[in-house]
Coordinates of C-alpha atoms in Angstrom, one line a residue:
Chain A
M1 CA -34.3 -0.3 -12.8
A2 CA -34.4 -0.2 -16.6
E3 CA -32.9 -1.7 -19.7
V4 CA -30.4 0.2 -21.7
T5 CA -30.3 0.0 -25.6
L6 CA -27.7 1.5 -27.8
S7 CA -28.4 1.4 -31.4
N8 CA -25.6 2.3 -33.9
V9 CA -24.2 4.7 -31.4
R10 CA -21.2 6.7 -33.0
K11 CA -18.8 9.4 -31.8
S12 CA -16.5 11.5 -33.7
Y13 CA -14.1 14.4 -32.9
G14 CA -14.0 16.3 -36.1
A15 CA -13.0 13.8 -38.8
V16 CA -11.8 11.3 -36.4
D17 CA -14.2 8.4 -35.6
I18 CA -13.9 7.1 -32.0
I19 CA -17.0 5.0 -31.7
H20 CA -18.0 3.2 -34.9
G21 CA -21.7 2.3 -34.4
V22 CA -22.1 0.3 -31.4
D23 CA -25.3 -2.0 -31.0
L24 CA -25.9 -3.2 -27.4
E25 CA -28.8 -4.4 -25.4
I26 CA -28.6 -4.4 -21.5
R27 CA -31.4 -6.2 -19.8
D28 CA -33.2 -4.8 -16.7
G29 CA -31.1 -5.6 -13.8
E30 CA -28.1 -7.0 -15.8
F31 CA -24.4 -6.2 -14.7
V32 CA -22.6 -5.5 -18.1
V33 CA -18.8 -4.9 -18.2
L34 CA -17.3 -3.0 -20.9
V35 CA -13.7 -4.2 -21.3
G36 CA -10.8 -3.4 -23.7
P37 CA -7.4 -1.9 -23.8
S38 CA -6.6 1.8 -23.1
G39 CA -7.9 4.0 -25.8
C40 CA -10.6 1.4 -27.0
G41 CA -13.5 3.9 -26.2
K42 CA -15.1 2.1 -23.4
S43 CA -15.1 5.2 -21.1
T44 CA -16.3 7.3 -23.8
L45 CA -19.2 5.0 -24.5
L46 CA -20.0 5.0 -20.7
R47 CA -19.9 8.8 -20.7
M48 CA -22.1 9.0 -23.7
V49 CA -24.7 6.8 -21.7
A50 CA -24.3 9.1 -18.8
G51 CA -24.7 12.3 -21.1
L52 CA -21.4 13.6 -20.4
E53 CA -20.4 13.3 -23.9
T54 CA -22.5 14.2 -26.8
I55 CA -23.2 11.4 -29.4
T56 CA -22.5 12.0 -33.1
G57 CA -25.2 9.5 -34.3
G58 CA -27.4 6.6 -33.2
D59 CA -29.8 6.5 -30.3
I60 CA -29.4 5.7 -26.6
K61 CA -32.6 4.5 -24.8
I62 CA -32.8 4.2 -21.0
G63 CA -36.1 2.6 -19.8
G64 CA -37.5 2.7 -23.4
R65 CA -36.9 6.5 -23.6
V66 CA -34.6 8.2 -26.0
V67 CA -32.1 10.2 -23.9
N68 CA -29.7 11.4 -26.8
D69 CA -30.3 15.1 -25.9
L70 CA -31.1 14.9 -22.2
D71 CA -28.9 16.3 -19.6
P72 CA -27.2 13.7 -17.1
K73 CA -29.5 14.8 -14.3
D74 CA -32.7 14.0 -16.5
R75 CA -31.5 10.4 -17.3
D76 CA -32.0 8.9 -13.8
I77 CA -28.5 7.5 -13.7
A78 CA -25.9 7.5 -11.0
M79 CA -22.2 7.4 -11.9
V80 CA -19.2 6.4 -9.9
F81 CA -16.0 7.9 -11.1
Q82 CA -12.4 6.4 -11.3
N83 CA -11.0 9.1 -8.8
Y84 CA -14.3 8.9 -6.8
A85 CA -15.0 12.7 -7.4
L86 CA -16.3 13.3 -3.9
Y87 CA -16.8 16.9 -2.9
P88 CA -13.8 17.7 -0.7
H89 CA -15.5 20.5 1.2
M90 CA -18.6 18.3 2.3
T91 CA -18.9 15.5 4.8
V92 CA -19.7 11.9 3.8
A93 CA -23.3 12.4 4.8
T94 CA -23.7 15.8 2.6
N95 CA -21.8 14.1 -0.2
M96 CA -24.2 11.1 -0.1
G97 CA -27.3 13.5 0.2
F98 CA -26.3 16.1 -2.2
S99 CA -28.1 14.9 -5.2
L100 CA -31.3 14.5 -3.2
E101 CA -31.0 18.0 -1.8
H102 CA -31.0 19.3 -5.3
R103 CA -34.1 17.3 -6.3
G104 CA -36.3 18.8 -3.6
T105 CA -36.3 15.7 -1.3
S106 CA -37.3 16.7 2.3
K107 CA -34.6 16.7 4.9
A108 CA -36.1 13.8 6.8
E109 CA -36.1 11.6 3.7
I110 CA -32.6 12.6 2.9
T111 CA -31.4 11.7 6.4
E112 CA -33.3 8.4 6.2
R113 CA -31.8 7.5 2.6
V114 CA -28.4 8.5 3.7
K115 CA -28.6 6.3 6.7
W116 CA -30.0 3.4 4.6
A117 CA -27.1 3.7 2.1
A118 CA -24.5 4.0 5.0
D119 CA -25.9 0.9 6.7
I120 CA -25.5 -1.0 3.5
L121 CA -22.0 0.0 2.8
G122 CA -20.8 0.0 6.5
L123 CA -20.4 3.7 6.6
S124 CA -22.5 4.8 9.4
H125 CA -19.6 5.7 11.7
L126 CA -18.0 7.8 9.0
L127 CA -20.8 10.1 8.2
D128 CA -19.3 13.4 9.7
R129 CA -16.0 12.8 8.3
Y130 CA -14.6 14.6 5.2
P131 CA -13.2 12.6 2.2
R132 CA -9.6 13.6 3.1
Q133 CA -10.0 11.7 6.3
L134 CA -11.0 8.5 4.8
S135 CA -8.9 5.7 3.1
G136 CA -9.1 4.9 -0.4
G137 CA -11.5 1.9 0.1
Q138 CA -13.7 4.1 2.3
R139 CA -13.9 6.9 -0.3
Q140 CA -14.8 4.3 -2.9
R141 CA -17.7 3.2 -0.6
V142 CA -18.8 6.8 -0.2
A143 CA -18.7 7.2 -3.9
M144 CA -21.1 4.1 -4.2
G145 CA -23.2 5.3 -1.4
R146 CA -23.7 8.5 -3.3
A147 CA -24.9 6.6 -6.3
I148 CA -27.2 4.2 -4.6
V149 CA -28.8 6.7 -2.2
R150 CA -30.9 8.1 -5.0
D151 CA -32.2 4.7 -6.4
P152 CA -31.5 5.5 -9.8
Q153 CA -32.6 3.3 -12.9
V154 CA -28.9 2.6 -13.9
F155 CA -25.5 2.7 -12.2
L156 CA -22.5 3.5 -14.2
F157 CA -19.0 2.7 -13.0
D158 CA -16.0 4.2 -14.7
E159 CA -13.1 2.2 -13.6
P160 CA -13.8 2.4 -9.9
L161 CA -11.2 0.2 -8.6
S162 CA -8.1 1.5 -10.6
N163 CA -6.7 3.6 -7.8
L164 CA -7.0 0.9 -5.1
D165 CA -4.3 -1.5 -4.3
A166 CA -4.5 -5.1 -5.5
K167 CA -5.8 -6.7 -2.2
L168 CA -8.4 -3.8 -1.6
R169 CA -9.6 -4.2 -5.3
V170 CA -10.4 -7.9 -4.7
V171 CA -12.4 -6.9 -1.6
M172 CA -14.3 -4.1 -3.2
R173 CA -14.9 -6.0 -6.3
G174 CA -16.8 -8.6 -4.1
E175 CA -18.6 -5.7 -2.4
I176 CA -19.9 -4.1 -5.8
K177 CA -21.1 -7.5 -7.0
G178 CA -22.8 -8.1 -3.6
L179 CA -24.3 -4.8 -3.9
H180 CA -25.7 -5.4 -7.4
Q181 CA -27.1 -8.8 -6.2
K182 CA -28.8 -6.9 -3.3
L183 CA -30.2 -4.0 -5.4
K184 CA -30.5 -5.6 -8.6
T185 CA -30.1 -2.3 -10.5
T186 CA -28.9 -2.4 -14.0
T187 CA -25.3 -1.7 -14.1
V188 CA -22.7 -0.7 -16.7
Y189 CA -19.2 -1.1 -15.5
V190 CA -16.0 -0.1 -17.4
T191 CA -12.6 -1.8 -16.7
H192 CA -9.5 -2.6 -18.6
D193 CA -8.8 -5.5 -16.2
Q194 CA -10.2 -8.7 -17.7
V195 CA -10.1 -10.5 -14.3
E196 CA -12.6 -7.9 -13.0
A197 CA -14.7 -8.3 -16.0
M198 CA -14.8 -12.1 -15.8
T199 CA -15.6 -12.2 -11.9
M200 CA -18.2 -9.6 -12.0
A201 CA -20.2 -9.6 -15.3
D202 CA -23.4 -11.1 -16.2
K203 CA -22.4 -10.0 -19.6
I204 CA -19.1 -8.9 -21.1
V205 CA -18.7 -6.5 -24.0
V206 CA -15.0 -6.5 -25.4
L207 CA -14.2 -3.4 -27.3
S208 CA -11.2 -2.5 -29.5
G209 CA -10.5 0.4 -31.5
G210 CA -14.1 1.8 -30.9
K211 CA -15.8 -1.3 -32.3
V212 CA -17.4 -4.2 -30.3
E213 CA -15.5 -7.2 -30.9
Q214 CA -17.7 -9.6 -29.0
I215 CA -20.6 -9.6 -26.5
G216 CA -21.4 -12.6 -24.3
A217 CA -21.4 -14.3 -20.9
P218 CA -17.9 -14.4 -19.4
L219 CA -17.4 -18.2 -19.9
D220 CA -18.7 -18.1 -23.5
L221 CA -15.9 -15.5 -24.3
Y222 CA -13.4 -17.5 -22.5
D223 CA -14.3 -20.8 -24.2
R224 CA -15.3 -19.6 -27.5
P225 CA -13.7 -16.2 -28.4
A226 CA -15.0 -14.9 -31.7
N227 CA -11.5 -13.7 -32.9
Q228 CA -8.0 -13.7 -31.9
F229 CA -8.2 -10.3 -30.2
V230 CA -10.8 -11.6 -27.7
A231 CA -9.1 -14.7 -27.2
G232 CA -5.8 -12.8 -26.4
F233 CA -7.5 -10.4 -24.3
I234 CA -9.6 -12.6 -22.0
G235 CA -7.7 -14.9 -19.8
S236 CA -4.7 -14.7 -17.7
P237 CA -1.9 -15.7 -18.5
A238 CA -3.0 -14.9 -22.1
M239 CA -3.6 -17.6 -24.8
N240 CA -0.6 -18.9 -26.7
F241 CA -0.8 -18.2 -30.5
L242 CA 1.3 -20.1 -33.1
S243 CA 1.4 -19.1 -36.9
G244 CA 1.3 -21.6 -39.4
T245 CA -0.6 -23.5 -42.1
I246 CA -3.5 -25.9 -41.8
T247 CA -2.4 -29.2 -43.8
P248 CA -4.1 -32.5 -43.9
Q249 CA -1.4 -33.9 -41.6
G250 CA -2.1 -31.3 -38.8
F251 CA -1.3 -27.7 -38.1
A252 CA 2.4 -27.0 -39.4
A253 CA 3.9 -24.3 -37.1
P254 CA 7.6 -23.4 -37.6
G255 CA 9.6 -26.6 -36.4
I256 CA 6.6 -28.5 -35.3
V257 CA 3.3 -30.2 -36.5
L258 CA 0.4 -29.9 -34.0
P259 CA -2.9 -32.0 -34.0
L260 CA -6.0 -30.2 -35.2
P261 CA -9.2 -30.3 -33.2
D262 CA -11.3 -31.2 -36.1
A263 CA -9.9 -33.4 -39.0
T264 CA -12.2 -31.6 -41.5
L265 CA -10.3 -28.5 -41.1
G266 CA -7.5 -30.1 -42.8
S267 CA -9.1 -29.7 -46.1
L268 CA -8.8 -26.0 -45.7
Q269 CA -5.2 -25.9 -46.6
R270 CA -4.7 -22.1 -45.5
K271 CA -2.5 -20.1 -43.2
A272 CA -3.9 -19.7 -39.8
I273 CA -3.3 -19.0 -36.1
Y274 CA -3.3 -22.0 -33.5
G275 CA -4.7 -20.8 -30.2
I276 CA -4.1 -22.7 -27.0
R277 CA -4.6 -21.4 -23.4
P278 CA -1.7 -22.2 -21.0
E279 CA -3.7 -24.7 -18.9
H280 CA -4.8 -26.8 -21.9
F281 CA -1.3 -28.5 -22.3
V282 CA -1.3 -31.8 -20.8
L283 CA 1.9 -33.7 -19.9
D284 CA 2.0 -36.9 -22.1
D285 CA 4.7 -39.3 -23.1
E286 CA 2.9 -39.4 -26.4
G287 CA 2.8 -35.7 -27.0
V288 CA 5.0 -33.2 -28.8
P289 CA 8.5 -32.4 -27.6
A290 CA 8.9 -28.9 -25.9
E291 CA 12.1 -27.5 -24.5
I292 CA 11.7 -25.8 -21.0
V293 CA 13.1 -22.2 -21.0
L294 CA 11.8 -21.0 -17.6
V295 CA 10.0 -22.4 -14.6
E296 CA 7.8 -20.4 -12.2
P297 CA 6.4 -22.4 -9.4
M298 CA 3.3 -20.4 -8.0
G299 CA 2.2 -22.9 -5.3
S300 CA -1.1 -24.1 -6.6
E301 CA 0.2 -24.4 -10.2
T302 CA 3.5 -24.3 -12.0
Q303 CA 3.8 -21.8 -15.0
V304 CA 6.3 -23.0 -17.6
T305 CA 7.7 -21.1 -20.4
M306 CA 8.8 -23.6 -23.2
K307 CA 9.8 -23.8 -26.9
L308 CA 7.3 -25.5 -29.1
G309 CA 9.2 -26.0 -32.2
E310 CA 10.4 -22.3 -32.7
T311 CA 7.6 -20.5 -30.9
L312 CA 7.8 -19.5 -27.1
V313 CA 4.6 -20.6 -25.4
T314 CA 3.4 -20.7 -21.9
G315 CA 1.9 -23.7 -20.0
V316 CA 0.3 -24.0 -16.7
F317 CA 0.2 -27.3 -14.8
R318 CA -1.6 -28.0 -11.8
E319 CA 0.3 -31.1 -10.8
R320 CA 3.5 -30.7 -8.7
V321 CA 6.2 -31.6 -11.4
S322 CA 9.9 -31.4 -11.2
L323 CA 11.1 -29.4 -14.3
S324 CA 14.2 -27.6 -15.0
P325 CA 15.3 -25.2 -17.6
G326 CA 17.0 -26.8 -20.6
A327 CA 15.2 -30.2 -20.2
T328 CA 12.8 -31.5 -22.9
I329 CA 9.2 -32.7 -21.9
R330 CA 6.4 -34.1 -24.0
V331 CA 3.1 -32.1 -24.0
R332 CA -0.3 -32.8 -25.7
P333 CA -2.7 -29.9 -26.6
D334 CA -6.2 -30.7 -25.3
L335 CA -7.9 -30.9 -28.6
A336 CA -11.4 -29.9 -27.2
S337 CA -9.9 -26.8 -26.2
I338 CA -8.1 -25.6 -29.3
H339 CA -9.0 -22.3 -31.2
I340 CA -8.1 -21.9 -34.8
F341 CA -8.2 -18.2 -36.2
A342 CA -7.7 -16.9 -39.7
A343 CA -4.3 -15.5 -40.2
E344 CA -5.8 -12.5 -42.0
G345 CA -8.6 -10.8 -39.8
G346 CA -8.2 -13.3 -36.9
Q347 CA -11.9 -14.5 -37.3
R348 CA -12.4 -18.0 -35.6
L349 CA -12.5 -20.9 -37.9
N350 CA -13.5 -23.9 -35.7
Chain B
M1 CA 12.0 16.9 5.5
K2 CA 14.1 19.4 7.6
A3 CA 17.7 19.7 6.6
D4 CA 20.1 19.9 9.6
L5 CA 22.5 22.7 9.3
S6 CA 26.0 22.8 10.6
P7 CA 26.7 25.3 13.4
R8 CA 28.8 27.4 10.8
M9 CA 25.9 27.3 8.1
K10 CA 23.6 28.3 11.0
T11 CA 25.7 31.3 12.1
C12 CA 26.1 32.4 8.4
L13 CA 22.2 32.2 7.8
Y14 CA 21.5 34.1 11.0
G15 CA 23.9 36.7 9.9
L16 CA 22.5 37.1 6.5
M17 CA 19.0 37.4 8.1
C18 CA 20.2 40.0 10.5
V19 CA 21.7 42.1 7.5
L20 CA 18.4 41.7 5.5
L21 CA 16.3 42.9 8.5
V22 CA 17.9 46.3 8.1
P23 CA 16.2 47.3 4.8
F24 CA 13.0 45.4 5.6
V25 CA 12.4 46.5 9.2
F26 CA 14.3 49.8 9.7
P27 CA 11.9 52.0 7.5
T28 CA 8.9 50.8 9.6
W29 CA 10.9 51.4 12.9
W30 CA 12.0 54.8 11.9
M31 CA 8.4 55.8 10.7
V32 CA 6.9 54.8 14.1
T33 CA 9.6 56.2 16.4
S34 CA 9.8 59.4 14.3
S35 CA 5.9 59.9 14.6
V36 CA 6.5 60.5 18.4
K37 CA 9.7 62.7 18.1
P38 CA 9.8 66.5 17.9
I39 CA 10.8 67.5 14.4
S40 CA 14.5 68.5 15.6
D41 CA 15.0 65.2 16.9
I42 CA 14.2 63.5 13.6
F43 CA 17.1 65.2 12.0
A44 CA 19.4 65.1 15.0
F45 CA 22.9 63.8 14.3
P46 CA 23.8 61.0 15.4
P47 CA 20.2 59.7 14.7
Q48 CA 18.2 58.8 17.5
L49 CA 17.0 55.1 17.1
V50 CA 15.1 55.3 20.2
P51 CA 13.3 58.6 20.9
Q52 CA 14.9 60.5 23.7
N53 CA 11.8 63.0 23.8
Y54 CA 8.2 61.8 23.2
D55 CA 5.7 64.2 21.6
W56 CA 2.3 62.4 21.4
T57 CA 0.4 65.4 20.3
T58 CA 1.4 64.6 16.7
Y59 CA -1.4 61.9 16.8
T60 CA -4.0 64.4 18.0
K61 CA -2.9 66.8 15.3
V62 CA -3.3 64.3 12.7
F63 CA -7.1 64.4 13.3
E64 CA -7.1 68.2 13.9
L65 CA -5.6 69.3 10.6
Q66 CA -7.6 67.0 8.3
P67 CA -10.9 65.2 8.4
F68 CA -8.6 62.0 9.0
V69 CA -11.6 59.7 10.4
Q70 CA -13.6 60.4 7.1
Q71 CA -10.5 59.7 5.1
Y72 CA -10.0 56.5 7.1
W73 CA -13.6 55.4 6.4
N74 CA -13.2 56.4 2.6
S75 CA -10.1 54.2 2.3
A76 CA -11.7 51.3 4.2
Y77 CA -14.9 51.2 2.4
I78 CA -13.5 51.7 -1.1
A79 CA -11.0 48.9 -0.3
A80 CA -13.8 46.6 0.9
V81 CA -16.2 47.4 -2.0
V82 CA -13.4 46.8 -4.5
T83 CA -12.2 43.6 -2.9
I84 CA -15.7 42.1 -2.7
G85 CA -16.4 43.3 -6.2
T86 CA -13.1 42.0 -7.7
M87 CA -13.7 38.7 -6.0
I88 CA -17.1 38.4 -7.6
V89 CA -16.0 39.4 -11.0
S90 CA -12.6 37.6 -11.2
S91 CA -14.0 34.4 -9.9
M92 CA -16.9 34.4 -12.4
A93 CA -14.7 35.4 -15.3
G94 CA -11.9 33.1 -14.2
Y95 CA -14.3 30.2 -14.0
A96 CA -15.7 31.0 -17.4
F97 CA -12.3 31.2 -19.0
A98 CA -11.2 27.9 -17.4
R99 CA -14.3 25.8 -17.7
I100 CA -16.8 27.1 -20.3
R101 CA -16.0 26.3 -24.0
F102 CA -17.0 29.2 -26.1
P103 CA -15.7 30.5 -29.4
F104 CA -12.3 32.2 -29.3
A105 CA -12.1 31.8 -25.5
N106 CA -8.1 31.7 -25.4
T107 CA -7.9 34.6 -27.8
I108 CA -10.3 36.7 -25.7
F109 CA -8.4 35.6 -22.5
M110 CA -5.1 36.8 -24.3
I111 CA -6.8 40.0 -25.1
V112 CA -7.9 40.6 -21.6
L113 CA -4.4 39.7 -20.3
L114 CA -3.1 42.4 -22.5
G115 CA -4.5 44.9 -20.0
L116 CA -1.9 44.0 -17.6
L117 CA 0.8 45.2 -19.9
I118 CA -0.7 48.8 -20.2
P119 CA 0.5 51.0 -17.5
S120 CA -2.1 52.9 -15.3
E121 CA -0.5 56.2 -16.2
V122 CA -1.2 55.7 -19.9
T123 CA -5.1 55.2 -19.3
I124 CA -5.4 57.8 -16.6
V125 CA -6.2 60.8 -18.9
P126 CA -8.9 58.9 -21.0
L127 CA -10.4 57.5 -18.0
F128 CA -10.4 61.1 -16.5
Q129 CA -12.2 62.3 -19.7
M130 CA -14.7 59.4 -19.4
F131 CA -15.6 60.0 -15.7
L132 CA -15.8 63.7 -16.3
Q133 CA -18.4 63.1 -18.9
A134 CA -20.2 60.8 -16.6
G135 CA -20.2 63.4 -13.9
M136 CA -18.2 61.1 -11.6
V137 CA -15.2 63.3 -11.1
N138 CA -14.7 64.0 -7.3
T139 CA -16.6 61.1 -6.3
H140 CA -15.4 57.6 -5.3
W141 CA -16.8 55.8 -8.3
P142 CA -13.7 55.9 -10.4
L143 CA -11.7 54.4 -7.5
I144 CA -14.3 51.6 -7.3
L145 CA -15.2 50.9 -10.9
V146 CA -11.6 51.0 -12.5
P147 CA -10.2 48.4 -10.2
I148 CA -13.1 46.1 -10.4
F149 CA -13.5 46.2 -14.2
G150 CA -10.0 47.2 -15.1
A151 CA -6.5 46.0 -15.0
P152 CA -6.3 45.2 -11.4
S153 CA -9.3 42.8 -11.8
V154 CA -7.5 41.1 -14.9
F155 CA -4.6 40.0 -12.6
S156 CA -7.2 38.4 -10.2
T157 CA -9.1 36.8 -13.0
F158 CA -5.8 35.3 -14.2
V159 CA -5.2 34.0 -10.6
M160 CA -8.6 32.7 -10.4
R161 CA -8.5 31.0 -13.9
Q162 CA -5.4 29.2 -13.2
F163 CA -7.0 27.8 -10.0
F164 CA -10.2 26.7 -11.7
V165 CA -8.0 25.0 -14.5
T166 CA -6.6 22.6 -11.8
L167 CA -9.9 21.6 -10.3
P168 CA -10.7 18.0 -11.4
T169 CA -13.3 17.9 -14.2
E170 CA -14.8 14.8 -12.5
L171 CA -16.1 16.9 -9.6
E172 CA -18.2 19.0 -12.2
E173 CA -19.3 16.0 -13.9
A174 CA -20.3 14.3 -10.6
A175 CA -22.3 17.6 -9.9
R176 CA -23.9 17.4 -13.4
V177 CA -25.0 13.9 -12.7
D178 CA -26.3 15.0 -9.2
G179 CA -28.5 17.5 -10.9
L180 CA -26.8 20.9 -10.8
G181 CA -26.7 23.4 -13.6
R182 CA -23.6 25.6 -14.6
F183 CA -24.2 28.3 -12.1
K184 CA -24.9 26.1 -9.3
I185 CA -21.9 24.1 -10.0
F186 CA -19.9 27.2 -9.8
R187 CA -21.5 28.4 -6.6
K188 CA -21.8 25.1 -4.8
I189 CA -18.7 23.2 -6.0
A190 CA -15.9 25.2 -7.7
L191 CA -16.2 28.5 -5.4
P192 CA -16.0 26.8 -2.0
L193 CA -13.1 25.0 -3.3
A194 CA -11.4 28.1 -4.6
K195 CA -11.1 29.7 -1.1
P196 CA -7.3 29.6 -1.1
A197 CA -7.2 31.5 -4.6
L198 CA -10.0 33.9 -3.4
A199 CA -8.0 34.8 -0.3
S200 CA -4.9 35.7 -2.3
V201 CA -7.1 37.7 -4.6
A202 CA -8.8 39.5 -1.5
I203 CA -5.4 40.1 0.0
F204 CA -3.9 41.7 -3.1
T205 CA -6.9 43.6 -4.2
F206 CA -7.3 45.1 -0.7
L207 CA -3.6 46.2 -0.4
H208 CA -3.7 47.5 -4.0
S209 CA -6.9 49.5 -3.4
W210 CA -5.5 50.7 0.2
N211 CA -2.3 52.0 -1.3
L212 CA -3.7 53.5 -4.4
F213 CA -2.4 57.0 -5.0
L214 CA -2.4 58.0 -8.7
E215 CA -6.0 57.6 -9.3
P216 CA -7.2 59.4 -6.1
I217 CA -5.1 62.5 -6.9
V218 CA -6.5 62.7 -10.3
F219 CA -10.0 62.1 -9.7
L220 CA -10.5 63.6 -6.1
S221 CA -10.2 67.2 -5.2
S222 CA -11.9 67.8 -1.8
A223 CA -10.4 66.7 1.6
E224 CA -13.5 64.9 2.8
K225 CA -13.3 62.6 -0.3
F226 CA -9.6 61.9 0.0
T227 CA -8.1 58.4 0.6
L228 CA -5.4 57.9 3.1
P229 CA -2.4 57.8 0.8
Q230 CA -3.7 61.1 -0.7
A231 CA -4.3 62.6 2.7
L232 CA -0.8 61.9 3.8
T233 CA 0.5 64.5 1.2
Q234 CA -1.6 67.1 2.8
Y235 CA 0.2 67.5 6.0
T236 CA 2.4 70.4 5.1
D237 CA 3.1 73.8 6.5
A238 CA 2.3 77.2 5.2
Y239 CA 5.2 77.1 2.9
G240 CA 4.4 73.7 1.5
G241 CA 7.0 71.9 3.6
P242 CA 6.2 68.4 5.1
M243 CA 5.2 68.3 8.8
W244 CA 7.4 65.3 9.2
N245 CA 6.3 64.0 12.7
I246 CA 2.6 64.5 11.9
Q247 CA 2.9 62.9 8.4
L248 CA 4.8 60.0 10.1
A249 CA 2.1 59.6 12.7
A250 CA -0.6 59.6 10.0
A251 CA 1.5 57.1 8.0
T252 CA 1.8 54.9 11.0
L253 CA -2.2 54.9 11.4
T254 CA -2.5 54.2 7.7
A255 CA -0.1 51.2 7.8
L256 CA -1.6 49.9 11.1
P257 CA -4.6 47.9 9.7
V258 CA -2.4 46.3 6.9
L259 CA 0.0 45.3 9.6
I260 CA -2.6 43.8 11.9
V261 CA -4.2 42.0 8.8
F262 CA -0.8 40.7 7.8
I263 CA 0.1 39.5 11.2
I264 CA -3.4 37.8 11.6
A265 CA -3.3 36.4 8.0
Q266 CA 0.3 35.7 7.7
K267 CA -0.1 32.2 6.6
Q268 CA -2.9 32.9 4.0
F269 CA -0.6 35.8 2.6
V270 CA 2.5 33.5 2.0
E271 CA 0.1 30.7 0.5
G272 CA -1.5 33.5 -1.7
L273 CA 2.0 34.6 -2.8
A274 CA 2.7 30.9 -3.7
H275 CA -0.6 30.6 -5.5
T276 CA 0.0 33.7 -7.6
G277 CA 3.5 32.7 -8.5
L278 CA 4.7 36.3 -7.6
K279 CA 7.9 36.9 -5.7
G280 CA 7.8 39.1 -2.8

């Protein structure tokens, strides 16, 4: 186990900058998730930590040791790839023990370590099979087994659940989290799925365009996103945004005036973005009018698309309500959960 | 999914296959049956599709007239060495072109591919001069070195490169993380996975070497060094006329190992063809 530190890490391909100086501290035993949309540089950053990509500038430290110029094999890391990268011509047992074999470990110890890992992951009955004879979930477990068998300082996961169906993804998510809780090995996990990030991480790093947008605990990011990008990325259904102007009377959006969370904001008198999560609308006769466009009952909740002034927004209501398209309801934004962002740059204002 | 053909389509298809059978099977049938016919029966009219009189002495004469066992061995060991050598060279070169980044890799690969465009007849005279100066004429070295490092190997290199390009890079990256260096990745990961491509390279190289004709007649002059295709031309009478039945008996013996290999490795052969993108 070890801490991982990235200091002003940069990556360029020719004149094109891909990673723009990332600073990140990952504590010993922490589970950190790098999340962001496709092309944001999260996989590149992980591969730089692994040593599969060179870095253009900055320092990467693993366990206090600068590893910038070390080969992947000398960094004491293990990596799980998106498509598992199991050696097709080797059995499960050989796949799992392969790295130990090349590090001069004795056969007896390899057998013992493979058995230990197989027991943890429920693979004991599959050790003689080839990867082609396994299901997607089993392959994923073998890939994890190959990583843990070596007892590395850091685990790196590169979108390991992307190739699984939705149901299996939920199961494997739990297994990876459980494995981390058992082994307490420092883990860096890359995903584009914000639900995965929220449910698994001790700490989330949100990336966009090769820059860190925000680092924090999952609920901190959810409750107090630093900017409009993070606010829109974290949470499902996504946060609603209304463009308008802050006035002393409230937030003037097209066709409607909404209450502000903090009266002192009224003095700002500037263009801004009003952010509200779908579950933060409350049905209230004293609220603002909203015309229902679409009703989607989900069982545990009802998702409603409605017109607030001239802007379409989504609301999620826990209570069983009878709503129909075309009707007008009255909703009140939960003022404690309103986010105000600057119209230019999207930085949080409240 | 198998398409169900109508009876009429089936009849047409089988009819077409019967017609195609004639050009494909008849020459082999004629070679084998004529090898046990007296010469007069070979040219009899109407032609005898099934021999009326059998003359098995043609097969003993094949061995009496020339050191045929030695020539058989020459062809076999040259083809084996060329096949193994080409597999080693082409797999390593193909891997390097597919996976190792080095300056002008694509340009160099294009230049190497140009070797395929030069007919062997064009290079035979300069090659003869080279091997003459090296004292290798009337030895088997030219028949081994030219295919391993020359144009035939270029084709194999191309086949191997195309295969290695399709191997997922994650496999190599996983191997790097697992602690393997470049050569071990090649030997332990890439090469075992390249068996289908290697099989096609082996089949084509062996056949090419086994059937090689121009190079042996240029480089070899003594009968005990001859390879089989060259030896076949030597079954002639005092006037230089071919001794047809003996020559066809020798040809049958020459074709036999290839036929046996083809029957055993039919599946690999077809897969190999699919792999190279060549049409039969």
